[in-house]
Structures are given as structure tokens and as C-alpha cells.
Amino acid sequence: MLPLPSFALYAPTTLDDALALLRDHGPDTTLIAGGTDLLPNMKHGLLAPRHLVSLAQIPALRGVWVEGDVLRLGAMTNLETVAAHEVVLTRAAALAEAALSVGGPHHRRMGTLGGNLCLDTRCRYFNQTYFWREALGFCLKKDGTKCHVVEGGQRCVAAASNDTAAALLALEATIELVGPDGARSLPIRDFYTADGIANTTRAPQEIVVAVRVPLRPARASVYEKLRRRAAIDFPMISLAARLDAEEGRVNALEIAVSALAARPRMIRAASQAQGKSLAEVPRAAIAEAAFKECAPLPNIEGDPAWRKKLVRVLADRALRRLGLGPA
Ligand SMILES: Cc1cc2nc3c(=O)[nH]c(=O)nc-3n(C[C@H](O)[C@H](O)[C@H](O)COP(=O)(O)OP(=O)(O)OC[C@H]3O[C@@H](n4cnc5c(N)ncnc54)[C@H](O)[C@@H]3O)c2cc1C
Ligand code: SF4
């Protein structure tokens, strides 16, 4: 049994109070939502904040709302609720499928959408006990000076391992944040960076408040995940595809892939589908191009060459599920 380091826990009931706590206690303070990622990481000695600010008692952060042609999901909405919500299921299916694929039932009940979006990156050389990491001489992400994934590498390339990120990228979501300088929104494509030590553009004192997903007519989306078992496991490849179609023709096709490195990415080749009739979409060529565009690293479990091949399989499967390409 790994012990938790000691900390003080605060449970504000308003966002203003949460922001004040972040400001007053300074850099040694971390937000906690469901705690399903943070607490195991603290037990592994990956971080040891002296102050935890819980978001669990702030009602404004919990809920799913349809506001005109936008679906708005509060950051503290748990993944179980996201996965089962009727509008998410029917209008943003990739998000429902991604949320349902996270961990096991307990993780989805405790784990929140905001926590999933802000999940720390993962690496086989990092998500280990202190004893294990010490024996290896630590690494750039924590306590060390070198990377064990990329020899001589000066940047951490730990993998974005949050299932909902790829789905929300494909769905063109927007992230709402609030911080000491007020509220701001940004497209999710600007939220993630290629730095595995801190792979989001969220400032330390900012709180993710909600996610907005545009609801478009004639839009369909799917999510595919490569993992060791059909339950509990983090993604080894995470892939989401979104189709906007009109009168049997493709208006837009987007494919997002994650669990490669620190930043989820879009597949450029998806644009080949533009303007084609659904049956004419070159599914195999797009899947092949996705395979070529992606270069999984030996940062998480699963042979990188095998994971790369599976990008092609998952892309083909996703496009087939969207009814694209020859039968
Ligand atoms: C055995 C196991 C299996 C798992 N499998 C998966 C999986 O398959 N896929 C997957 O994606 N995840 C998986 N997880 C990780 C985790 O359960 C989920 O990612 C979950 O959604 C995290 O949400 P949380 O609310 O528990 O976040 P927390 O652990 O509370 O927080 C995670 C991080 O986000 C920050 N944070 C939380 N909320 C906010 C906010 N509103 N604004 C700003 N920062 C915030 C916290 O400070 C922390 O850094 C697994 C975990 C375990 C232990
Ligand atoms: S990618 Fe390199 S620096 Fe980052 S956690 Fe893994 S070993 Fe450490």
C-alpha cells in the first residue's frame, strides 16, 4: 500500500472562493476534481502539493446544458453522466464513446470531464514508484536530467492519455476557463501543447469551467481506442472521427489521434474526403495516410510499430462506421 503525503484540503462552494484559495496558497496548491488521477500520482511521489482545492462542492461546475446549437458540459460532470446523456449520445457520439471507454465504472463515476481534459501525460518511465524511478536515475519530467524515451532528448514526450481529448478535438470543442484575470475561452486545438511536462496552455491558477461542443445538423462522430483489455486500461492509440455530410456528400471530415506524444494531433489526409459522395471517399488511402502521419513513441506500453499499424486499422474502422468508402 502506497501512503499519501499529507496535505490540507479546501472545499470552496463558489468559483471566486476557489480562485482566492489558489491565489492565497501559491504554487504549492493543486486542484482536485474526482482525484482518480491526482491521488495515485501523489501516492507515486510524482507530486506533493501541500494544499488541495477541491472543486466538488461548486454546483456551477456540474451539469449538461443545451444552449441553442451548443452543448455545454460542466467540468465537474462525471464521465458516467457524459457517456449516458441523451444529447451527447445522439449529437456528439464520439464524446459519449470516449467517456464510456475511460477506466472502469468507478473511475467514470468519480472521474470528471475537466479532470480528464487536464489529465497529466503518461510515460512508462514516469508512472512508477519513487523507488523504481530512483533506480533508473529519474527523468526530465521529474527529478532528473535525461529522457529515457528519446536518447539525448531535451523535451519530455510523455503521452496524452485522456480519452476525451481526441473526441473533443474532432468535435471542434471550446474550453472555458476562469482565472485571476477573468474568464476566457479557447478552441481545444489551442489547449494542448507538445510539452509532456505540462501539456496544456492552462495557467496554474486557472480552472477549467466547462466545455462547449457545437451541435450541427447532419453531423456524425465515432471514437476508437486501442487498449490492452476492454476495461480499465489507458489508450495505446486513441482516434476520433467526425463527419459533416449533406445530400450524400462530405462537407467536412476530421480525424484526431492521441496517445502518441504529449499533444493530440489532427490527420491532414482527412481533407481528401472533402466534396466526395460518401461511397467515393478513399477510405483505405486516408487510413494509409493516417498510418504514415503518426509516429508512436516507446513512451507507453505497446510496441510502437504495432501501435502505428493499428492507427491504420482504427482509422479504417472509424470511417467504415461513418458509412464512408466502398461497402
Ligand atoms: C486504473 C486507472 C485506469 C484509468 N484509465 C483511464 C482511461 O482509460 N482513460 C483515461 O482517459 N483516463 C483513465 N484514468 C485516469 C482518470 O481516472 C480519468 O482521466 C479521469 O477522468 C480523471 O478525472 P478526475 O476528475 O478524477 O481528475 P483528478 O484526478 O481530480 O485531476 C486530474 C488533473 O486535472 C486537474 N484538474 C481537474 N479538474 C480540473 C479543472 N476543472 N480545471 C483545471 N484543472 C483540473 C487536477 O489538478 C489534476 O492535475 C484511469 C485511472 C486509473 C487509476
Ligand atoms: S518522455 Fe522522457 S522525460 Fe518524459 S516522462 Fe518519459 S522518460 Fe521522462
Short mmCIF file of C-alpha atoms and ligand atoms in Angstrom, two decimals:
data_model
loop_
_atom_site.label_atom_id
_atom_site.label_comp_id
_atom_site.label_asym_id
_atom_site.label_seq_id
_atom_site.Cartn_x
_atom_site.Cartn_y
_atom_site.Cartn_z
CA MET A 1 0.00 0.00 0.00
CA LEU A 2 1.45 3.37 -1.03
CA PRO A 3 0.80 6.15 1.52
CA LEU A 4 -0.47 9.60 0.54
CA PRO A 5 1.68 12.56 1.57
CA SER A 6 -0.11 14.91 3.97
CA PHE A 7 -1.94 17.96 2.64
CA ALA A 8 -4.63 20.45 3.60
CA LEU A 9 -7.94 20.08 1.74
CA TYR A 10 -10.24 23.00 0.98
CA ALA A 11 -13.79 22.69 -0.37
CA PRO A 12 -15.00 26.06 -1.66
CA THR A 13 -18.58 26.37 -2.87
CA THR A 14 -18.01 29.13 -5.43
CA LEU A 15 -15.53 29.69 -8.23
CA ASP A 16 -14.49 33.01 -6.68
CA ASP A 17 -13.58 31.26 -3.43
CA ALA A 18 -11.66 28.57 -5.35
CA LEU A 19 -9.69 31.24 -7.22
CA ALA A 20 -8.96 33.06 -3.94
CA LEU A 21 -7.62 29.83 -2.40
CA LEU A 22 -5.38 29.25 -5.44
CA ARG A 23 -4.09 32.81 -5.15
CA ASP A 24 -3.59 32.77 -1.37
CA HIS A 25 -1.75 29.46 -1.14
CA GLY A 26 0.51 30.00 -4.14
CA PRO A 27 2.36 27.48 -6.29
CA ASP A 28 2.18 24.67 -3.72
CA THR A 29 -1.56 24.31 -4.45
CA THR A 30 -3.31 21.94 -6.85
CA LEU A 31 -6.90 21.49 -7.93
CA ILE A 32 -8.59 18.18 -7.28
CA ALA A 33 -11.77 17.03 -9.07
CA GLY A 34 -12.54 13.29 -8.79
CA GLY A 35 -8.98 12.57 -7.69
CA THR A 36 -8.72 9.39 -9.78
CA ASP A 37 -5.52 10.57 -11.46
CA LEU A 38 -4.17 13.06 -8.95
CA LEU A 39 -4.24 10.81 -5.88
CA PRO A 40 -2.46 7.82 -7.50
CA ASN A 41 0.16 10.26 -8.80
CA MET A 42 0.62 11.69 -5.32
CA LYS A 43 1.00 8.17 -3.94
CA HIS A 44 3.73 7.56 -6.50
CA GLY A 45 5.54 10.69 -5.32
CA LEU A 46 5.08 12.38 -8.70
CA LEU A 47 3.81 15.49 -6.94
CA ALA A 48 3.25 16.51 -3.34
CA PRO A 49 1.16 19.70 -3.14
CA ARG A 50 0.65 20.94 0.40
CA HIS A 51 -2.78 22.39 -0.45
CA LEU A 52 -5.57 20.73 -2.46
CA VAL A 53 -8.53 22.82 -3.61
CA SER A 54 -11.48 20.53 -4.31
CA LEU A 55 -13.97 21.57 -7.00
CA ALA A 56 -16.55 19.01 -5.84
CA GLN A 57 -18.76 21.43 -3.88
CA ILE A 58 -19.17 24.04 -6.64
CA PRO A 59 -22.63 23.46 -8.19
CA ALA A 60 -21.94 25.77 -11.16
CA LEU A 61 -19.37 23.29 -12.48
CA ARG A 62 -21.73 20.33 -12.71
CA GLY A 63 -24.31 19.72 -15.45
CA VAL A 64 -25.01 19.28 -19.14
CA TRP A 65 -26.94 22.02 -20.91
CA VAL A 66 -28.14 22.57 -24.48
CA GLU A 67 -27.84 26.29 -25.28
CA GLY A 68 -29.19 26.81 -28.80
CA ASP A 69 -26.85 24.95 -31.12
CA VAL A 70 -24.20 24.41 -28.44
CA LEU A 71 -23.87 21.57 -25.96
CA ARG A 72 -22.24 22.83 -22.75
CA LEU A 73 -20.78 20.40 -20.24
CA GLY A 74 -19.62 21.50 -16.80
CA ALA A 75 -16.07 20.49 -15.91
CA MET A 76 -17.19 18.61 -12.77
CA THR A 77 -19.72 16.47 -14.67
CA ASN A 78 -18.65 12.90 -14.15
CA LEU A 79 -17.80 10.71 -17.13
CA GLU A 80 -20.64 8.31 -16.37
CA THR A 81 -23.12 11.17 -16.86
CA VAL A 82 -21.39 12.39 -20.03
CA ALA A 83 -21.42 8.87 -21.52
CA ALA A 84 -25.13 8.33 -20.82
CA HIS A 85 -26.53 11.77 -21.69
CA GLU A 86 -29.07 11.56 -24.49
CA VAL A 87 -27.85 14.63 -26.39
CA VAL A 88 -24.22 13.53 -26.12
CA LEU A 89 -25.19 10.06 -27.35
CA THR A 90 -27.18 11.32 -30.32
CA ARG A 91 -25.35 14.54 -31.32
CA ALA A 92 -21.75 14.05 -30.12
CA ALA A 93 -21.40 10.27 -30.08
CA ALA A 94 -17.59 10.28 -30.18
CA LEU A 95 -17.57 12.02 -26.79
CA ALA A 96 -20.04 9.52 -25.30
CA GLU A 97 -17.95 6.61 -26.61
CA ALA A 98 -14.70 8.15 -25.37
CA ALA A 99 -16.13 8.85 -21.91
CA LEU A 100 -17.50 5.30 -21.70
CA SER A 101 -14.07 3.89 -22.55
CA VAL A 102 -12.28 5.57 -19.63
CA GLY A 103 -11.05 3.14 -16.96
CA GLY A 104 -13.75 1.15 -15.17
CA PRO A 105 -17.15 2.10 -13.71
CA HIS A 106 -15.64 3.54 -10.51
CA HIS A 107 -13.28 5.80 -12.46
CA ARG A 108 -16.15 7.06 -14.60
CA ARG A 109 -18.31 7.75 -11.55
CA MET A 110 -15.60 9.66 -9.66
CA GLY A 111 -13.68 10.95 -12.67
CA THR A 112 -14.81 14.20 -14.27
CA LEU A 113 -14.66 15.68 -17.74
CA GLY A 114 -12.45 18.56 -16.54
CA GLY A 115 -10.10 16.15 -14.80
CA ASN A 116 -9.92 14.05 -17.93
CA LEU A 117 -9.07 17.06 -20.10
CA CYS A 118 -6.34 18.12 -17.65
CA LEU A 119 -5.01 14.60 -17.09
CA ASP A 120 -1.26 14.52 -16.67
CA THR A 121 0.65 12.92 -19.55
CA ARG A 122 1.80 9.35 -19.01
CA CYS A 123 5.07 7.51 -19.57
CA ARG A 124 6.32 4.04 -18.72
CA TYR A 125 9.39 5.65 -17.09
CA PHE A 126 7.37 8.17 -15.09
CA ASN A 127 4.21 6.48 -13.79
CA GLN A 128 6.18 4.37 -11.37
CA THR A 129 7.01 4.42 -7.67
CA TYR A 130 9.75 6.68 -6.32
CA PHE A 131 11.92 3.60 -5.67
CA TRP A 132 11.54 2.47 -9.32
CA ARG A 133 12.30 5.93 -10.74
CA GLU A 134 15.23 6.46 -8.42
CA ALA A 135 16.78 3.17 -9.55
CA LEU A 136 16.67 4.46 -13.14
CA GLY A 137 18.10 7.87 -12.23
CA PHE A 138 14.78 9.74 -12.67
CA CYS A 139 13.98 11.71 -15.87
CA LEU A 140 13.34 15.22 -17.24
CA LYS A 141 9.70 15.24 -16.18
CA LYS A 142 10.58 14.84 -12.51
CA ASP A 143 13.83 14.99 -10.53
CA GLY A 144 16.17 14.02 -13.42
CA THR A 145 18.05 15.43 -16.38
CA LYS A 146 17.52 12.98 -19.23
CA CYS A 147 14.76 11.34 -21.19
CA HIS A 148 14.67 7.54 -21.41
CA VAL A 149 12.31 7.54 -24.41
CA VAL A 150 14.29 9.76 -26.78
CA GLU A 151 18.03 9.38 -26.24
CA GLY A 152 19.54 12.83 -25.77
CA GLY A 153 16.05 14.36 -25.96
CA GLN A 154 15.65 17.74 -24.29
CA ARG A 155 11.85 17.71 -24.24
CA CYS A 156 9.51 15.34 -22.43
CA VAL A 157 7.37 13.38 -24.89
CA ALA A 158 5.12 11.59 -22.41
CA ALA A 159 1.79 10.62 -23.98
CA ALA A 160 -1.50 12.49 -23.74
CA SER A 161 -3.61 9.60 -22.43
CA ASN A 162 -7.00 11.21 -21.89
CA ASP A 163 -9.71 9.56 -23.99
CA THR A 164 -11.97 12.58 -24.33
CA ALA A 165 -9.26 14.83 -25.83
CA ALA A 166 -9.28 13.23 -29.29
CA ALA A 167 -13.09 13.13 -29.34
CA LEU A 168 -13.41 16.79 -28.38
CA LEU A 169 -10.75 17.78 -30.92
CA ALA A 170 -12.66 16.05 -33.70
CA LEU A 171 -15.86 17.72 -32.47
CA GLU A 172 -14.24 21.20 -32.53
CA ALA A 173 -14.92 21.84 -28.84
CA THR A 174 -14.12 25.05 -27.00
CA ILE A 175 -12.71 25.15 -23.47
CA GLU A 176 -13.97 27.74 -20.97
CA LEU A 177 -11.54 28.79 -18.25
CA VAL A 178 -11.59 31.24 -15.39
CA GLY A 179 -8.51 32.66 -13.68
CA PRO A 180 -7.13 35.64 -11.82
CA ASP A 181 -7.52 37.79 -14.95
CA GLY A 182 -11.12 36.76 -15.61
CA ALA A 183 -12.78 34.31 -17.98
CA ARG A 184 -11.51 33.20 -21.37
CA SER A 185 -12.41 30.57 -23.99
CA LEU A 186 -10.16 28.85 -26.45
CA PRO A 187 -10.56 26.21 -29.14
CA ILE A 188 -9.39 22.85 -27.86
CA ARG A 189 -6.79 22.70 -30.67
CA ASP A 190 -5.02 25.56 -28.83
CA PHE A 191 -5.36 23.92 -25.42
CA TYR A 192 -2.73 21.19 -25.80
CA THR A 193 1.00 21.65 -26.38
CA ALA A 194 3.84 19.30 -27.28
CA ASP A 195 5.47 19.62 -23.84
CA GLY A 196 4.96 16.42 -21.85
CA ILE A 197 5.81 18.16 -18.57
CA ALA A 198 2.81 20.50 -18.80
CA ASN A 199 0.87 19.75 -21.97
CA THR A 200 -1.86 22.37 -21.71
CA THR A 201 -1.90 26.14 -22.05
CA ARG A 202 -3.88 26.41 -18.81
CA ALA A 203 -2.13 28.73 -16.36
CA PRO A 204 -1.53 27.18 -12.90
CA GLN A 205 -4.18 29.40 -11.30
CA GLU A 206 -6.82 28.83 -13.98
CA ILE A 207 -9.79 26.49 -13.59
CA VAL A 208 -11.49 24.71 -16.49
CA VAL A 209 -15.14 25.62 -16.06
CA ALA A 210 -16.88 23.95 -18.99
CA VAL A 211 -16.55 22.50 -22.48
CA ARG A 212 -18.68 23.69 -25.38
CA VAL A 213 -19.43 21.38 -28.29
CA PRO A 214 -21.14 22.82 -31.38
CA LEU A 215 -24.22 20.86 -32.43
CA ARG A 216 -24.53 20.72 -36.22
CA PRO A 217 -27.22 19.08 -38.32
CA ALA A 218 -26.15 16.01 -40.29
CA ARG A 219 -23.07 15.51 -38.11
CA ALA A 220 -21.88 12.06 -37.03
CA SER A 221 -18.86 11.06 -34.98
CA VAL A 222 -17.21 7.92 -33.63
CA TYR A 223 -14.39 7.01 -31.25
CA GLU A 224 -11.97 4.08 -31.46
CA LYS A 225 -9.46 3.02 -28.81
CA LEU A 226 -6.60 0.56 -28.75
CA ARG A 227 -6.03 -0.83 -25.27
CA ARG A 228 -4.74 -3.96 -23.67
CA ARG A 229 -8.09 -5.08 -22.23
CA ALA A 230 -11.62 -3.89 -22.93
CA ALA A 231 -11.80 -2.36 -19.45
CA ILE A 232 -9.66 -0.25 -17.10
CA ASP A 233 -6.75 0.40 -19.45
CA PHE A 234 -5.49 3.76 -20.73
CA PRO A 235 -5.39 4.16 -24.53
CA MET A 236 -2.40 2.92 -26.51
CA ILE A 237 -3.95 4.70 -29.50
CA SER A 238 -6.95 6.96 -29.30
CA LEU A 239 -8.75 8.01 -32.50
CA ALA A 240 -11.90 10.03 -33.16
CA ALA A 241 -13.53 10.91 -36.47
CA ARG A 242 -16.25 13.42 -37.29
CA LEU A 243 -18.27 13.69 -40.47
CA ASP A 244 -20.44 16.58 -41.65
CA ALA A 245 -22.46 15.49 -44.67
CA GLU A 246 -25.20 16.97 -46.81
CA GLU A 247 -27.23 15.24 -49.52
CA GLY A 248 -24.88 12.27 -49.51
CA ARG A 249 -21.71 14.37 -49.87
CA VAL A 250 -18.92 15.14 -47.42
CA ASN A 251 -18.83 18.73 -46.20
CA ALA A 252 -16.05 18.02 -43.72
CA LEU A 253 -14.20 15.05 -42.29
CA GLU A 254 -11.88 15.41 -39.30
CA ILE A 255 -9.77 12.72 -37.66
CA ALA A 256 -7.94 13.28 -34.36
CA VAL A 257 -5.36 10.86 -32.95
CA SER A 258 -3.85 10.78 -29.48
CA ALA A 259 -1.70 8.65 -27.11
CA LEU A 260 1.25 9.22 -29.46
CA ALA A 261 3.15 12.01 -27.69
CA ALA A 262 2.18 14.95 -25.49
CA ARG A 263 -0.11 16.66 -28.00
CA PRO A 264 -3.09 15.05 -29.72
CA ARG A 265 -2.96 15.68 -33.49
CA MET A 266 -5.25 16.05 -36.47
CA ILE A 267 -4.80 13.86 -39.54
CA ARG A 268 -4.19 16.06 -42.60
CA ALA A 269 -5.25 13.35 -45.06
CA ALA A 270 -8.85 13.54 -43.85
CA SER A 271 -9.29 16.53 -46.17
CA GLN A 272 -9.15 14.10 -49.14
CA ALA A 273 -12.80 13.31 -48.41
CA GLN A 274 -14.00 16.89 -48.98
CA GLY A 275 -16.80 17.16 -51.55
CA LYS A 276 -16.90 13.44 -52.34
CA SER A 277 -20.01 11.31 -52.23
CA LEU A 278 -19.98 9.10 -49.14
CA ALA A 279 -19.27 5.93 -51.14
CA GLU A 280 -16.43 7.58 -53.11
CA VAL A 281 -14.39 8.57 -50.05
CA PRO A 282 -10.98 6.87 -50.41
CA ARG A 283 -11.19 5.16 -47.03
CA ALA A 284 -8.16 2.92 -47.49
CA ALA A 285 -6.00 5.80 -48.77
CA ILE A 286 -6.96 8.02 -45.83
CA ALA A 287 -6.27 5.20 -43.36
CA GLU A 288 -2.91 4.59 -45.03
CA ALA A 289 -2.06 8.29 -44.85
CA ALA A 290 -3.04 8.36 -41.17
CA PHE A 291 -0.64 5.45 -40.61
CA LYS A 292 2.15 7.40 -42.33
CA GLU A 293 1.41 10.66 -40.47
CA CYS A 294 1.58 9.08 -36.98
CA ALA A 295 4.77 8.03 -35.21
CA PRO A 296 4.04 6.42 -31.83
CA LEU A 297 6.96 6.56 -29.38
CA PRO A 298 8.14 3.95 -26.87
CA ASN A 299 6.69 6.17 -24.12
CA ILE A 300 3.78 3.95 -23.10
CA GLU A 301 3.17 0.23 -23.24
CA GLY A 302 2.72 -1.43 -26.64
CA ASP A 303 5.34 -1.83 -29.35
CA PRO A 304 5.42 1.49 -31.31
CA ALA A 305 5.49 -0.30 -34.71
CA TRP A 306 2.42 -2.31 -33.74
CA ARG A 307 0.63 0.79 -32.43
CA LYS A 308 1.46 2.58 -35.71
CA LYS A 309 -0.12 -0.24 -37.73
CA LEU A 310 -3.18 -0.05 -35.52
CA VAL A 311 -3.64 3.64 -36.46
CA ARG A 312 -4.47 2.40 -39.97
CA VAL A 313 -6.86 -0.22 -38.60
CA LEU A 314 -8.65 2.19 -36.28
CA ALA A 315 -8.90 4.91 -38.96
CA ASP A 316 -10.38 2.43 -41.45
CA ARG A 317 -12.80 1.14 -38.79
CA ALA A 318 -13.89 4.66 -37.82
CA LEU A 319 -14.53 5.72 -41.44
CA ARG A 320 -16.39 2.48 -42.12
CA ARG A 321 -18.61 3.16 -39.09
CA LEU A 322 -19.34 6.62 -40.53
CA GLY A 323 -20.51 4.95 -43.75
CA LEU A 324 -17.58 6.25 -45.82
CA GLY A 325 -15.92 4.48 -48.73
CA PRO A 326 -16.87 1.35 -50.60
CA ALA A 327 -19.07 -1.12 -48.71
C1 LIG B 1 -6.74 2.27 -13.02
C2 LIG B 1 -7.00 3.55 -13.78
C3 LIG B 1 -7.41 3.48 -15.09
C4 LIG B 1 -7.63 4.65 -15.82
N1 LIG B 1 -8.00 4.55 -17.14
C5 LIG B 1 -8.16 5.68 -17.87
C6 LIG B 1 -8.51 5.60 -19.24
O1 LIG B 1 -8.70 4.51 -19.80
N2 LIG B 1 -8.63 6.75 -19.94
C7 LIG B 1 -8.46 7.98 -19.35
O2 LIG B 1 -8.61 8.98 -20.05
N3 LIG B 1 -8.17 8.09 -18.04
C8 LIG B 1 -8.02 6.98 -17.28
N4 LIG B 1 -7.71 7.07 -15.93
C9 LIG B 1 -7.44 8.39 -15.36
C10 LIG B 1 -8.63 9.09 -14.68
O3 LIG B 1 -9.45 8.16 -14.00
C11 LIG B 1 -9.50 9.84 -15.68
O4 LIG B 1 -8.70 10.51 -16.64
C12 LIG B 1 -10.42 10.86 -15.00
O5 LIG B 1 -11.27 11.45 -15.96
C13 LIG B 1 -9.68 11.99 -14.30
O6 LIG B 1 -10.65 12.86 -13.78
P1 LIG B 1 -10.64 13.28 -12.25
O7 LIG B 1 -11.83 14.14 -12.04
O8 LIG B 1 -10.53 12.10 -11.35
O9 LIG B 1 -9.30 14.15 -12.21
P2 LIG B 1 -8.32 14.46 -10.98
O10 LIG B 1 -7.50 13.26 -10.69
O11 LIG B 1 -9.06 15.08 -9.84
O12 LIG B 1 -7.42 15.59 -11.66
C14 LIG B 1 -6.58 15.30 -12.76
C15 LIG B 1 -5.77 16.56 -13.07
O13 LIG B 1 -6.63 17.56 -13.60
C16 LIG B 1 -6.58 18.76 -12.83
N5 LIG B 1 -7.95 19.25 -12.83
C17 LIG B 1 -9.07 18.55 -12.53
N6 LIG B 1 -10.17 19.29 -12.76
C18 LIG B 1 -9.74 20.48 -13.21
C19 LIG B 1 -10.41 21.67 -13.64
N7 LIG B 1 -11.74 21.78 -13.64
N8 LIG B 1 -9.65 22.72 -14.05
C20 LIG B 1 -8.29 22.64 -14.05
N9 LIG B 1 -7.61 21.52 -13.68
C21 LIG B 1 -8.33 20.47 -13.26
C22 LIG B 1 -6.07 18.32 -11.46
O14 LIG B 1 -5.39 19.37 -10.80
C23 LIG B 1 -5.12 17.20 -11.86
O15 LIG B 1 -3.89 17.74 -12.27
C24 LIG B 1 -7.50 5.92 -15.18
C25 LIG B 1 -7.11 5.97 -13.84
C26 LIG B 1 -6.87 4.81 -13.13
C27 LIG B 1 -6.46 4.91 -11.69
S1 SF4 B 2 9.09 11.03 -22.09
FE1 SF4 B 2 11.17 11.11 -21.21
S2 SF4 B 2 11.19 12.89 -19.86
FE2 SF4 B 2 9.05 12.42 -20.33
S3 SF4 B 2 8.34 11.13 -18.65
FE3 SF4 B 2 9.09 9.75 -20.26
S4 SF4 B 2 11.24 9.38 -19.79
FE4 SF4 B 2 10.58 11.14 -18.59
#
